[in-house]
mmCIF file of C-alpha atoms in Angstrom:
data_model
loop_
_atom_site.group_PDB
_atom_site.id
_atom_site.type_symbol
_atom_site.label_atom_id
_atom_site.label_comp_id
_atom_site.label_asym_id
_atom_site.label_seq_id
_atom_site.Cartn_x
_atom_site.Cartn_y
_atom_site.Cartn_z
ATOM 1 C CA UNK A 1 18.719 0.181 26.210
ATOM 2 C CA UNK A 2 19.496 -3.511 25.743
ATOM 3 C CA UNK A 3 20.626 -4.333 22.205
ATOM 4 C CA UNK A 4 18.789 -7.654 21.878
ATOM 5 C CA UNK A 5 18.962 -7.716 18.092
ATOM 6 C CA UNK A 6 22.574 -6.579 17.654
ATOM 7 C CA UNK A 7 24.780 -9.220 16.027
ATOM 8 C CA UNK A 8 28.003 -9.387 14.060
ATOM 9 C CA UNK A 9 27.267 -8.762 10.384
ATOM 10 C CA UNK A 10 27.180 -12.051 8.400
ATOM 11 C CA UNK A 11 29.649 -12.841 5.618
ATOM 12 C CA UNK A 12 26.830 -13.815 3.235
ATOM 13 C CA UNK A 13 23.251 -12.671 2.674
ATOM 14 C CA UNK A 14 21.169 -14.477 5.285
ATOM 15 C CA UNK A 15 17.690 -13.239 4.367
ATOM 16 C CA UNK A 16 15.503 -12.881 1.316
ATOM 17 C CA UNK A 17 16.227 -10.462 -1.524
ATOM 18 C CA UNK A 18 13.862 -7.894 -3.033
ATOM 19 C CA UNK A 19 14.012 -6.773 -6.659
ATOM 20 C CA UNK A 20 12.185 -4.505 -9.059
ATOM 21 C CA UNK A 21 12.365 -5.726 -12.656
ATOM 22 C CA UNK A 22 11.013 -3.317 -15.231
ATOM 23 C CA UNK A 23 10.690 -3.201 -19.016
ATOM 24 C CA UNK A 24 8.208 -2.407 -21.757
ATOM 25 C CA UNK A 25 5.279 -4.825 -22.131
ATOM 26 C CA UNK A 26 6.208 -7.963 -24.047
ATOM 27 C CA UNK A 27 9.931 -7.944 -23.236
ATOM 28 C CA UNK A 28 9.610 -10.993 -20.964
ATOM 29 C CA UNK A 29 9.066 -9.968 -17.343
ATOM 30 C CA UNK A 30 6.426 -12.646 -16.706
ATOM 31 C CA UNK A 31 8.565 -15.242 -18.467
ATOM 32 C CA UNK A 32 11.433 -14.168 -16.201
ATOM 33 C CA UNK A 33 9.213 -14.915 -13.183
ATOM 34 C CA UNK A 34 8.862 -18.517 -14.365
ATOM 35 C CA UNK A 35 12.625 -19.037 -13.930
ATOM 36 C CA UNK A 36 11.976 -19.233 -10.178
ATOM 37 C CA UNK A 37 11.403 -22.783 -8.871
ATOM 38 C CA UNK A 38 7.981 -24.356 -9.320
ATOM 39 C CA UNK A 39 6.372 -25.332 -6.033
ATOM 40 C CA UNK A 40 8.268 -22.595 -4.196
ATOM 41 C CA UNK A 41 6.969 -19.545 -6.038
ATOM 42 C CA UNK A 42 3.720 -17.581 -5.870
ATOM 43 C CA UNK A 43 3.000 -15.314 -8.831
ATOM 44 C CA UNK A 44 0.412 -12.644 -8.046
ATOM 45 C CA UNK A 45 -1.135 -11.792 -11.401
ATOM 46 C CA UNK A 46 -2.651 -8.298 -11.488
ATOM 47 C CA UNK A 47 -3.100 -8.147 -15.260
ATOM 48 C CA UNK A 48 -4.072 -10.465 -18.090
ATOM 49 C CA UNK A 49 -0.540 -11.660 -18.819
ATOM 50 C CA UNK A 50 -1.199 -15.365 -18.283
ATOM 51 C CA UNK A 51 0.351 -16.492 -21.573
ATOM 52 C CA UNK A 52 3.894 -17.163 -20.295
ATOM 53 C CA UNK A 53 2.479 -18.991 -17.255
ATOM 54 C CA UNK A 54 0.413 -21.511 -19.207
ATOM 55 C CA UNK A 55 1.723 -25.057 -18.895
ATOM 56 C CA UNK A 56 3.945 -24.285 -15.912
ATOM 57 C CA UNK A 57 3.327 -25.629 -12.422
ATOM 58 C CA UNK A 58 3.698 -22.280 -10.709
ATOM 59 C CA UNK A 59 1.031 -21.222 -8.238
ATOM 60 C CA UNK A 60 -0.756 -18.173 -9.679
ATOM 61 C CA UNK A 61 -3.078 -15.930 -7.698
ATOM 62 C CA UNK A 62 -5.470 -14.055 -10.006
ATOM 63 C CA UNK A 63 -6.232 -10.679 -8.428
ATOM 64 C CA UNK A 64 -8.939 -9.935 -10.995
ATOM 65 C CA UNK A 65 -10.875 -13.094 -10.130
ATOM 66 C CA UNK A 66 -10.658 -12.295 -6.411
ATOM 67 C CA UNK A 67 -12.235 -8.873 -6.998
ATOM 68 C CA UNK A 68 -15.616 -10.511 -7.647
ATOM 69 C CA UNK A 69 -16.517 -10.477 -3.938
ATOM 70 C CA UNK A 70 -13.815 -8.260 -2.352
ATOM 71 C CA UNK A 71 -12.270 -4.890 -3.131
ATOM 72 C CA UNK A 72 -8.624 -4.462 -4.085
ATOM 73 C CA UNK A 73 -7.432 -3.327 -0.656
ATOM 74 C CA UNK A 74 -9.097 -6.315 1.005
ATOM 75 C CA UNK A 75 -7.609 -8.753 -1.506
ATOM 76 C CA UNK A 76 -4.047 -7.468 -1.179
ATOM 77 C CA UNK A 77 -4.256 -7.210 2.615
ATOM 78 C CA UNK A 78 -5.589 -10.742 3.079
ATOM 79 C CA UNK A 79 -3.081 -12.154 0.613
ATOM 80 C CA UNK A 80 -0.212 -10.492 2.460
ATOM 81 C CA UNK A 81 -1.437 -11.729 5.838
ATOM 82 C CA UNK A 82 -1.655 -15.404 4.834
ATOM 83 C CA UNK A 83 1.967 -15.232 3.672
ATOM 84 C CA UNK A 84 3.206 -13.130 6.587
ATOM 85 C CA UNK A 85 1.634 -15.441 9.172
ATOM 86 C CA UNK A 86 2.952 -18.574 7.453
ATOM 87 C CA UNK A 87 -0.478 -19.920 6.542
ATOM 88 C CA UNK A 88 0.783 -20.173 2.970
ATOM 89 C CA UNK A 89 4.443 -21.133 2.865
ATOM 90 C CA UNK A 90 6.456 -19.894 -0.084
ATOM 91 C CA UNK A 91 10.079 -18.999 -0.844
ATOM 92 C CA UNK A 92 9.482 -16.552 -3.694
ATOM 93 C CA UNK A 93 6.731 -14.020 -4.361
ATOM 94 C CA UNK A 94 6.308 -12.144 -7.648
ATOM 95 C CA UNK A 95 3.853 -9.252 -7.992
ATOM 96 C CA UNK A 96 3.212 -8.945 -11.725
ATOM 97 C CA UNK A 97 2.917 -6.042 -12.025
ATOM 98 C CA UNK A 98 2.921 -3.004 -9.732
ATOM 99 C CA UNK A 99 2.359 -0.476 -12.550
ATOM 100 C CA UNK A 100 -0.952 -2.122 -13.382
ATOM 101 C CA UNK A 101 -1.742 -2.439 -9.678
ATOM 102 C CA UNK A 102 -1.374 1.341 -9.279
ATOM 103 C CA UNK A 103 -3.918 1.894 -12.034
ATOM 104 C CA UNK A 104 -6.328 -0.579 -10.446
ATOM 105 C CA UNK A 105 -5.962 1.127 -7.070
ATOM 106 C CA UNK A 106 -6.721 4.572 -8.518
ATOM 107 C CA UNK A 107 -9.865 3.166 -10.165
ATOM 108 C CA UNK A 108 -10.861 1.532 -6.862
ATOM 109 C CA UNK A 109 -10.633 4.822 -4.969
ATOM 110 C CA UNK A 110 -12.443 6.727 -7.728
ATOM 111 C CA UNK A 111 -15.357 4.299 -7.985
ATOM 112 C CA UNK A 112 -15.704 3.784 -4.220
ATOM 113 C CA UNK A 113 -16.103 7.560 -3.861
ATOM 114 C CA UNK A 114 -18.636 7.641 -6.724
ATOM 115 C CA UNK A 115 -16.511 9.974 -8.803
ATOM 116 C CA UNK A 116 -16.492 9.972 -12.580
ATOM 117 C CA UNK A 117 -12.783 10.784 -12.824
ATOM 118 C CA UNK A 118 -9.884 10.542 -10.348
ATOM 119 C CA UNK A 119 -8.792 13.778 -8.683
ATOM 120 C CA UNK A 120 -5.689 14.772 -6.703
ATOM 121 C CA UNK A 121 -6.944 12.978 -3.585
ATOM 122 C CA UNK A 122 -7.309 9.670 -5.452
ATOM 123 C CA UNK A 123 -3.827 9.958 -6.944
ATOM 124 C CA UNK A 124 -2.367 10.946 -3.575
ATOM 125 C CA UNK A 125 -4.091 8.114 -1.717
ATOM 126 C CA UNK A 126 -2.919 5.683 -4.392
ATOM 127 C CA UNK A 127 0.705 6.788 -3.986
ATOM 128 C CA UNK A 128 0.487 6.493 -0.182
ATOM 129 C CA UNK A 129 -1.126 3.050 -0.244
ATOM 130 C CA UNK A 130 1.340 1.708 -2.826
ATOM 131 C CA UNK A 131 4.254 2.892 -0.685
ATOM 132 C CA UNK A 132 2.721 1.054 2.270
ATOM 133 C CA UNK A 133 2.269 -2.104 0.189
ATOM 134 C CA UNK A 134 5.830 -2.007 -1.160
ATOM 135 C CA UNK A 135 7.182 -1.617 2.387
ATOM 136 C CA UNK A 136 5.051 -4.494 3.684
ATOM 137 C CA UNK A 137 5.839 -6.953 0.903
ATOM 138 C CA UNK A 138 9.504 -5.952 0.969
ATOM 139 C CA UNK A 139 9.656 -6.855 4.677
ATOM 140 C CA UNK A 140 8.934 -10.498 3.797
ATOM 141 C CA UNK A 141 12.711 -10.644 3.202
ATOM 142 C CA UNK A 142 13.113 -11.057 6.967
ATOM 143 C CA UNK A 143 11.254 -14.372 6.671
ATOM 144 C CA UNK A 144 13.724 -15.559 4.027
ATOM 145 C CA UNK A 145 11.301 -14.867 1.164
ATOM 146 C CA UNK A 146 12.557 -13.367 -2.096
ATOM 147 C CA UNK A 147 10.186 -10.684 -3.391
ATOM 148 C CA UNK A 148 10.048 -9.564 -7.028
ATOM 149 C CA UNK A 149 8.076 -6.533 -8.183
ATOM 150 C CA UNK A 150 7.552 -6.402 -11.944
ATOM 151 C CA UNK A 151 6.773 -3.031 -13.539
ATOM 152 C CA UNK A 152 6.445 -1.325 -16.906
ATOM 153 C CA UNK A 153 9.011 1.298 -17.840
ATOM 154 C CA UNK A 154 8.606 5.061 -18.181
ATOM 155 C CA UNK A 155 10.892 7.970 -19.127
ATOM 156 C CA UNK A 156 11.060 10.582 -16.342
ATOM 157 C CA UNK A 157 12.405 14.139 -16.514
ATOM 158 C CA UNK A 158 14.354 14.357 -13.260
ATOM 159 C CA UNK A 159 16.417 17.108 -11.665
ATOM 160 C CA UNK A 160 19.944 16.173 -10.616
ATOM 161 C CA UNK A 161 22.015 17.718 -7.821
ATOM 162 C CA UNK A 162 23.169 20.721 -9.867
ATOM 163 C CA UNK A 163 19.651 21.546 -11.015
ATOM 164 C CA UNK A 164 19.968 20.181 -14.531
ATOM 165 C CA UNK A 165 16.964 18.298 -15.909
ATOM 166 C CA UNK A 166 17.864 14.842 -17.194
ATOM 167 C CA UNK A 167 15.703 12.098 -18.691
ATOM 168 C CA UNK A 168 16.038 8.634 -17.151
ATOM 169 C CA UNK A 169 13.936 5.543 -17.720
ATOM 170 C CA UNK A 170 12.672 3.779 -14.632
ATOM 171 C CA UNK A 171 9.789 1.656 -13.332
ATOM 172 C CA UNK A 172 6.351 3.162 -13.967
ATOM 173 C CA UNK A 173 5.282 3.988 -10.408
ATOM 174 C CA UNK A 174 4.861 7.777 -10.587
ATOM 175 C CA UNK A 175 7.415 10.589 -10.660
ATOM 176 C CA UNK A 176 6.904 11.494 -7.007
ATOM 177 C CA UNK A 177 7.279 7.861 -5.900
ATOM 178 C CA UNK A 178 9.909 6.338 -8.180
ATOM 179 C CA UNK A 179 12.923 7.401 -6.100
ATOM 180 C CA UNK A 180 11.367 6.284 -2.819
ATOM 181 C CA UNK A 181 10.162 2.929 -4.136
ATOM 182 C CA UNK A 182 13.498 2.150 -5.809
ATOM 183 C CA UNK A 183 15.198 3.075 -2.551
ATOM 184 C CA UNK A 184 13.215 0.497 -0.577
ATOM 185 C CA UNK A 185 14.266 -2.635 -2.479
ATOM 186 C CA UNK A 186 17.696 -4.275 -2.746
ATOM 187 C CA UNK A 187 17.956 -4.299 -6.536
ATOM 188 C CA UNK A 188 16.389 -2.459 -9.466
ATOM 189 C CA UNK A 189 16.938 -4.113 -12.833
ATOM 190 C CA UNK A 190 16.068 -3.043 -16.362
ATOM 191 C CA UNK A 191 15.308 -5.943 -18.710
ATOM 192 C CA UNK A 192 16.632 -5.380 -22.225
ATOM 193 C CA UNK A 193 16.637 -7.149 -25.582
ATOM 194 C CA UNK A 194 19.209 -6.988 -28.359
ATOM 195 C CA UNK A 195 17.102 -6.492 -31.479
ATOM 196 C CA UNK A 196 19.497 -8.192 -33.901
ATOM 197 C CA UNK A 197 19.592 -11.518 -32.056
ATOM 198 C CA UNK A 198 16.666 -11.351 -29.636
ATOM 199 C CA UNK A 199 19.055 -12.005 -26.745
ATOM 200 C CA UNK A 200 17.811 -10.685 -23.399
ATOM 201 C CA UNK A 201 19.624 -9.605 -20.274
ATOM 202 C CA UNK A 202 18.957 -7.676 -17.052
ATOM 203 C CA UNK A 203 20.981 -4.575 -16.188
ATOM 204 C CA UNK A 204 21.525 -3.804 -12.481
ATOM 205 C CA UNK A 205 24.658 -1.653 -12.554
ATOM 206 C CA UNK A 206 24.553 2.188 -12.573
ATOM 207 C CA UNK A 207 23.538 3.733 -15.888
ATOM 208 C CA UNK A 208 23.148 7.237 -17.301
ATOM 209 C CA UNK A 209 20.010 6.176 -19.166
ATOM 210 C CA UNK A 210 18.248 3.826 -16.741
ATOM 211 C CA UNK A 211 17.355 3.892 -13.049
ATOM 212 C CA UNK A 212 19.161 0.799 -11.778
ATOM 213 C CA UNK A 213 20.515 -0.350 -8.437
ATOM 214 C CA UNK A 214 22.356 -3.231 -6.785
ATOM 215 C CA UNK A 215 23.149 -3.131 -3.058
ATOM 216 C CA UNK A 216 25.101 -6.372 -3.168
ATOM 217 C CA UNK A 217 28.138 -7.830 -4.910
ATOM 218 C CA UNK A 218 28.448 -10.894 -7.094
ATOM 219 C CA UNK A 219 26.695 -9.881 -10.312
ATOM 220 C CA UNK A 220 28.243 -9.224 -13.720
ATOM 221 C CA UNK A 221 28.479 -5.439 -14.311
ATOM 222 C CA UNK A 222 27.740 -6.045 -18.000
ATOM 223 C CA UNK A 223 24.369 -7.576 -17.158
ATOM 224 C CA UNK A 224 22.861 -10.906 -16.169
ATOM 225 C CA UNK A 225 21.083 -13.543 -18.222
ATOM 226 C CA UNK A 226 17.313 -13.473 -17.594
ATOM 227 C CA UNK A 227 17.133 -16.132 -14.886
ATOM 228 C CA UNK A 228 16.000 -15.021 -11.440
ATOM 229 C CA UNK A 229 17.080 -18.223 -9.723
ATOM 230 C CA UNK A 230 20.650 -17.821 -10.980
ATOM 231 C CA UNK A 231 20.706 -14.103 -10.131
ATOM 232 C CA UNK A 232 19.553 -14.705 -6.558
ATOM 233 C CA UNK A 233 21.900 -17.695 -6.128
ATOM 234 C CA UNK A 234 24.883 -15.599 -7.274
ATOM 235 C CA UNK A 235 24.040 -12.852 -4.806
ATOM 236 C CA UNK A 236 23.645 -15.270 -1.907
ATOM 237 C CA UNK A 237 26.796 -17.203 -2.780
ATOM 238 C CA UNK A 238 29.050 -14.152 -2.624
ATOM 239 C CA UNK A 239 31.320 -14.385 0.427
ATOM 240 C CA UNK A 240 32.243 -10.949 1.766
ATOM 241 C CA UNK A 241 34.699 -12.435 4.288
ATOM 242 C CA UNK A 242 37.105 -13.254 1.450
ATOM 243 C CA UNK A 243 37.530 -9.638 0.434
ATOM 244 C CA UNK A 244 40.863 -8.049 1.291
ATOM 245 C CA UNK A 245 40.641 -5.691 4.241
#
């Protein structure tokens, strides 16, 4: 076999970065999305959280409005294709948010099958389709696009390696899917607020309480200020060639 795509590993990140940012509603996830550059960022709005976007010059795609003449699968597929094929050029994509998108998808399957309530098949098909979507959107990194998935938070009872049940807070994507989805992306960050001062930060480093992840170096282990542009710039500026061998 000819290794056409084998190259020496770069000293800096030379592709896009994918992140999951999760927190309770109202903490500031949509506001965080607006810290990405105007004119270079597409915010895919799946819920009614337009407030923080008002007055900005960000391009916002309203999924709800598009559902007037297409179903959810058609909307998300066509939206992905116009970005993937370069018909719509963008450097940053934010899906705000995937927790709400999961709920919409379950409703779509339930109603399209003329059921009154979702059953195991609807929940299973939702989990499968969301995994496919996360994989697809995550792969936009190879085009140099940064991809941000916003999500609500949820406390999961999880079993660790020794069989003990522990409670950890993570993105609301379903107990059976949370580990797989967090494993796909480069970073998983929990957005937090200090009640006494209102100061906000994003935690990426390992935690006993939160599901967090950072595959790269360059970030402050104590947490980062809520600015996605600065977070991504710090990650891409880190030079691995300067590390001692």
